[in-house]
XYZ file of C-alpha atoms in Angstrom:
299
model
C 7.012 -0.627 -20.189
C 4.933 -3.401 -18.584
C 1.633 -3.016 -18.162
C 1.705 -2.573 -13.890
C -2.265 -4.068 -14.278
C -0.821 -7.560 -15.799
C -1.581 -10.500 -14.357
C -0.957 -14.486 -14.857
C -2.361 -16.108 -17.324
C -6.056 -17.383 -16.396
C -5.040 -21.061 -17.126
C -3.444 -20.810 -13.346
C -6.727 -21.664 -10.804
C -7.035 -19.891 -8.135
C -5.645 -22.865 -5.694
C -2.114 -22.148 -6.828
C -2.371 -18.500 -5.662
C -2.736 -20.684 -2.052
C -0.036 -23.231 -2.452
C 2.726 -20.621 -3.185
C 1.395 -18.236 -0.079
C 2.413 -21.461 1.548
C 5.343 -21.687 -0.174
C 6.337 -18.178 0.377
C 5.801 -18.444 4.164
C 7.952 -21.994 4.679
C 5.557 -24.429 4.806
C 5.969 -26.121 1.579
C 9.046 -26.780 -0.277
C 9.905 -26.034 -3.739
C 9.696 -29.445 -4.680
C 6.890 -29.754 -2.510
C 5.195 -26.861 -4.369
C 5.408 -28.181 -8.137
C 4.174 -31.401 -6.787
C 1.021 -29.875 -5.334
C 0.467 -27.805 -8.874
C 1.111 -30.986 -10.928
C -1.971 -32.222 -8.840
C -4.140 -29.082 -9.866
C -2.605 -30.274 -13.744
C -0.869 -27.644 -14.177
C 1.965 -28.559 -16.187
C 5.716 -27.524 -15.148
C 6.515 -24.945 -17.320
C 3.220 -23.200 -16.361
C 4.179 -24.185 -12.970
C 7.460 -22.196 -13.407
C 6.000 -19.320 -15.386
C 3.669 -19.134 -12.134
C 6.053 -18.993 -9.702
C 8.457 -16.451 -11.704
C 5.651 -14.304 -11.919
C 4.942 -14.112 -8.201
C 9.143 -13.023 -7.862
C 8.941 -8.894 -7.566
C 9.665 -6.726 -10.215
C 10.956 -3.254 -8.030
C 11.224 -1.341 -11.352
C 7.147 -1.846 -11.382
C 6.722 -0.636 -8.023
C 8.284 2.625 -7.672
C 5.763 5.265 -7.444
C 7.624 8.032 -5.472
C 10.831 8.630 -7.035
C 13.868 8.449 -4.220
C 14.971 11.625 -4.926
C 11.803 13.245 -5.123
C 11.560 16.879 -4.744
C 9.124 16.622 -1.954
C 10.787 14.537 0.262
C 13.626 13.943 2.601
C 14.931 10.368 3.122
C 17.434 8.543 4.801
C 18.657 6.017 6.746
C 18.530 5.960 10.688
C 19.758 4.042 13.607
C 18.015 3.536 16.689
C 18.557 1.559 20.485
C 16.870 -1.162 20.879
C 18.264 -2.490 24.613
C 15.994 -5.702 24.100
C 16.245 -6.997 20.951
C 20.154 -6.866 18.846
C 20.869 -3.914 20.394
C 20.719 -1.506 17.445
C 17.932 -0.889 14.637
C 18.101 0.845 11.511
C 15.401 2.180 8.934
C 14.402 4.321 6.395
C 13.064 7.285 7.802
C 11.152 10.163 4.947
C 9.706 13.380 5.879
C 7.844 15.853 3.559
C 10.266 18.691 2.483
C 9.472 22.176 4.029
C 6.876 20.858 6.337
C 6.232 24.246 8.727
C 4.258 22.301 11.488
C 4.970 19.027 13.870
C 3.563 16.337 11.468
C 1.881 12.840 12.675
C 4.662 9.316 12.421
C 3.673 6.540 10.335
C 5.640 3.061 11.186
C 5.996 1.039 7.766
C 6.827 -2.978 8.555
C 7.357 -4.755 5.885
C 6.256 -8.465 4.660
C 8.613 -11.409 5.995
C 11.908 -10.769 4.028
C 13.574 -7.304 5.226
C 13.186 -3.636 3.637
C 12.997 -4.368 0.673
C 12.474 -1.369 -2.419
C 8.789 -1.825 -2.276
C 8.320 -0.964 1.663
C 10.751 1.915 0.553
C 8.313 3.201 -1.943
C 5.192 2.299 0.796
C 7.080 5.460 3.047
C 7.337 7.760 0.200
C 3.977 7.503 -0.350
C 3.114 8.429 3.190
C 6.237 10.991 3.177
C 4.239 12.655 0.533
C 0.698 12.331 1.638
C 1.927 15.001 4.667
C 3.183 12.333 6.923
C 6.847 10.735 8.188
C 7.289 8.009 7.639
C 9.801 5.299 9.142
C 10.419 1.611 7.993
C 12.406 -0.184 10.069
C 14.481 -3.097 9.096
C 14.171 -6.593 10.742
C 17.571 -7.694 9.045
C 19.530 -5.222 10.054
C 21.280 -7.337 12.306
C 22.491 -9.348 9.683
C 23.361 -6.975 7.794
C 20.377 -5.621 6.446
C 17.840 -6.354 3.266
C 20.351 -8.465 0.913
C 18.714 -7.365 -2.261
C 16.457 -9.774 -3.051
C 13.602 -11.861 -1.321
C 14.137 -15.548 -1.070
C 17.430 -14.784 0.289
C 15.718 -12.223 2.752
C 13.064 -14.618 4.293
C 15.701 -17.137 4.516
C 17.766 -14.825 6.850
C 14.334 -13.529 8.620
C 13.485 -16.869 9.540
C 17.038 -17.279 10.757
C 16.727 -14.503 13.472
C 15.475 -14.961 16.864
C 11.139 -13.945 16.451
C 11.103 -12.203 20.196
C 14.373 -10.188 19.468
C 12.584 -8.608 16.126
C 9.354 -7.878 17.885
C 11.709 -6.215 20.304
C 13.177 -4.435 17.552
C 10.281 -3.036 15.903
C 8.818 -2.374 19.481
C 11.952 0.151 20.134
C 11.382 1.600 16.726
C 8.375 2.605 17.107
C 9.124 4.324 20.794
C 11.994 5.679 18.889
C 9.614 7.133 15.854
C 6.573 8.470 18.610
C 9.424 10.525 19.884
C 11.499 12.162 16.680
C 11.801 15.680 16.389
C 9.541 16.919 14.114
C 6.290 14.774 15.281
C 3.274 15.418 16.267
C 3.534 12.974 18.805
C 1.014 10.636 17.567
C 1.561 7.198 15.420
C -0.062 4.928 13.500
C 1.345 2.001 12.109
C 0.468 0.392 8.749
C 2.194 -3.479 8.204
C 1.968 -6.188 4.936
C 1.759 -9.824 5.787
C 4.583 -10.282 8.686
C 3.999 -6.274 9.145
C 0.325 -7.111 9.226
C 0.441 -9.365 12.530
C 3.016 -6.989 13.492
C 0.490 -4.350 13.827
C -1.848 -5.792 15.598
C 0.723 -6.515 18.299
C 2.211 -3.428 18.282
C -1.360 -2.149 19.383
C -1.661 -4.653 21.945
C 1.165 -4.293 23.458
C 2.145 -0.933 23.351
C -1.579 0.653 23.609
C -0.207 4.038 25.216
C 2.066 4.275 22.608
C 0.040 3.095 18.889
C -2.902 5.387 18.071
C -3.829 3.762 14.787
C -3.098 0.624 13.471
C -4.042 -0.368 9.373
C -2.891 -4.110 8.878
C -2.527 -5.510 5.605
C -3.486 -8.794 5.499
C -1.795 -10.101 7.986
C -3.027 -12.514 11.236
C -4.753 -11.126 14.115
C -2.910 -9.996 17.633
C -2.506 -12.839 19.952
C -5.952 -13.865 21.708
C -4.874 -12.845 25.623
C -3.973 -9.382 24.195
C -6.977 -7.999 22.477
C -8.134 -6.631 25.363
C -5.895 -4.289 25.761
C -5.677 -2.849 22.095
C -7.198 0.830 22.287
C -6.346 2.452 19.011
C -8.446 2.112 16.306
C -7.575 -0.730 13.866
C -8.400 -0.779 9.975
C -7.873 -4.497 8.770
C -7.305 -4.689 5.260
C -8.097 -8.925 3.646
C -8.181 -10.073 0.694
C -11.418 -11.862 -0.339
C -9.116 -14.557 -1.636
C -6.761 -14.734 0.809
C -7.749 -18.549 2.491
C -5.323 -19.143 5.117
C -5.251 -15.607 6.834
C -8.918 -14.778 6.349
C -9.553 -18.184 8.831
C -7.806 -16.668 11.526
C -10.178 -13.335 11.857
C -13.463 -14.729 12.900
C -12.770 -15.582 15.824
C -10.720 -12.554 16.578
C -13.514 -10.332 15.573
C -15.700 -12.000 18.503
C -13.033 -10.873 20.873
C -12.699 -7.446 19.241
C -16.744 -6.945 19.419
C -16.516 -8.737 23.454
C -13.835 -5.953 24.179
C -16.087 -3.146 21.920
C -12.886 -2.524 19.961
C -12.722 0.464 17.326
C -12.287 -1.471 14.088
C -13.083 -2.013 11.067
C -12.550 -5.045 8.741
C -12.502 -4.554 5.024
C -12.595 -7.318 2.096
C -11.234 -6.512 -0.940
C -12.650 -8.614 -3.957
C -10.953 -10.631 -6.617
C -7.487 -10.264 -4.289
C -5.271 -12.558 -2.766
C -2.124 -12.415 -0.541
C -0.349 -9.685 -1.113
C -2.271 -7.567 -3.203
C -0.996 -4.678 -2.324
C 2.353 -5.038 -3.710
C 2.017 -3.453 -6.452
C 5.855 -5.459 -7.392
C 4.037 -9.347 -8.005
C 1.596 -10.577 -10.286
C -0.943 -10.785 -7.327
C -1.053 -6.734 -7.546
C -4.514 -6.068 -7.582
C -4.601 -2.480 -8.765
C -8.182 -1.101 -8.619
C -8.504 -2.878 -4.734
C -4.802 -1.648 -3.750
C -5.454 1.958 -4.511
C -9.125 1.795 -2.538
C -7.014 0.315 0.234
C -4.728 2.949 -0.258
C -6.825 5.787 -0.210
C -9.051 4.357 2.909
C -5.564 3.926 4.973
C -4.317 7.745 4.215
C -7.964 8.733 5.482
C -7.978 6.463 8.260
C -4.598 8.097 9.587
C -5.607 11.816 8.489
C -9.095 10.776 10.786
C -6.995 9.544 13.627
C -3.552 11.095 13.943
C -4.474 14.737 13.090
């Protein structure tokens, strides 16, 4: 089996680990991407082992068996009147539970539900919570089984309509049978800014919010966040780490609850335990601080 700790070979600098977060989020090309590497002289077969390395390997990130013992899963539909009109997710409950239990909202990175966001709500499933992870493709179709073609199609979809969407899931979620009634909501990359939003904009309804590296809540909204926010960065994570200094000001000027946390040695996407960016030491500390922050806050 491979070795979940491997990681690229230490010939690639660390300034390629920036150009393909830029390629992975649209704003370079492929072509445009191997250019920028030849000019860090990196060769194009390294160049192409690089970028093959960054494509996920689901097999790696399973660490809650589907049909685990302790769990229930499967898929739901819910309304959403202002976005496409119908949502659907992946909704997992511990088996057996014998009390109402606290809702965790999963959202995933920029390219649908894919297995690894699965696995993400297992985890929380059986760590005593349920767990729902909505998908953003849904309306065409759903998660098409692997992710260049899914970022294609979530960049194809209207942005308002999926905030919409993931707005009525979690209204959906805060209500289901079986909850405590509170929510928290954890979110990678996309799901990251996602988070924050979520907690801005639906304050009476988010009461903890853990985003994964993703970019802060819009600037005319901060004020009205009121649950407690965990912000998970990587230390090596350039273009979204930019974007939080200035959002921290506002969180201090609004005496926010928060709490930002670096992780060293980790880029993009660290988390994802799936890529060669996996970073595993810092994703399980993450881990482990984001199922305390929850039990602290939703219990």
């Amino acid at each position: 089996m491979k070795d979940k700790t491997q990681q690229p070979s230490p010939e690639i600098p660390n300034q390629a680990y920036q150009l393909y977060d830029k390629y992975a989020h649209g704003m370079l090309s492929r072509r445009d991407f191997f250019s920028a590497m030849a000019s860090l002289t990196v060769n194009a077969a390294l160049a192409t082992t690089f970028i093959n390395s960054m494509l996920p390997n689901y097999a790696l990130a399973q660490q809650v068996s589907f049909n685990d013992a302790g769990i229930l899963a499967s898929y739901q539909k819910f309304a959403s009147p202002q976005g496409y009109g119908e949502g659907r997710g992946y909704l997992v409950k511990p088996k057996n539970a014998t009390a109402a239990l606290p809702t965790v909202l999963v959202i995933h990175e920029n390219r649908g539900l894919n297995p690894y966001i699965e696995d993400v709500a297992r985890r929380l499933a059986k760590a005593g919570f349920i767990a729902f992870a909505p998908d953003a493709l849904w309306p065409l179709g759903g998660y098409p089984g692997n992710d260049d073609e899914g970022r294609t199609m979530q960049r194809s979809l209207e942005p308002t309509k999926i905030v919409a969407d993931l707005k009525a899931a979690a209204l959906w979620l805060k209500q289901l049978e079986g909850g405590s009634g509170k929510l928290g909501v954890v979110g990678f990359c996309f799901g990251g800014a996602i988070t924050g939003r979520l907690a801005a904009e639906l304050p009476e309804v988010v009461d903890a919010g853990v985003p994964f590296y993703g970019s802060p809540p819009p600037v005319d909204s901060i004020a009205n966040i009121k649950a407690p926010l965990l912000v998970q960065l990587g230390e090596l994570d350039e273009r979204v780490n930019a974007m939080w200094p200035a959002a921290e000001e506002l969180f201090k000027r609004h005496k926010l609850d928060y709490k930002i946390e670096f992780y060293p040695a980790s880029h993009h996407g660290f988390h994802n335990d799936s890529t060669a960016r996996y970073n595993k030491d810092m994703a399980d500390l993450a881990w482990q601080r984001t199922l305390a922050f929850f039990q602290q806050h939703l219990s």
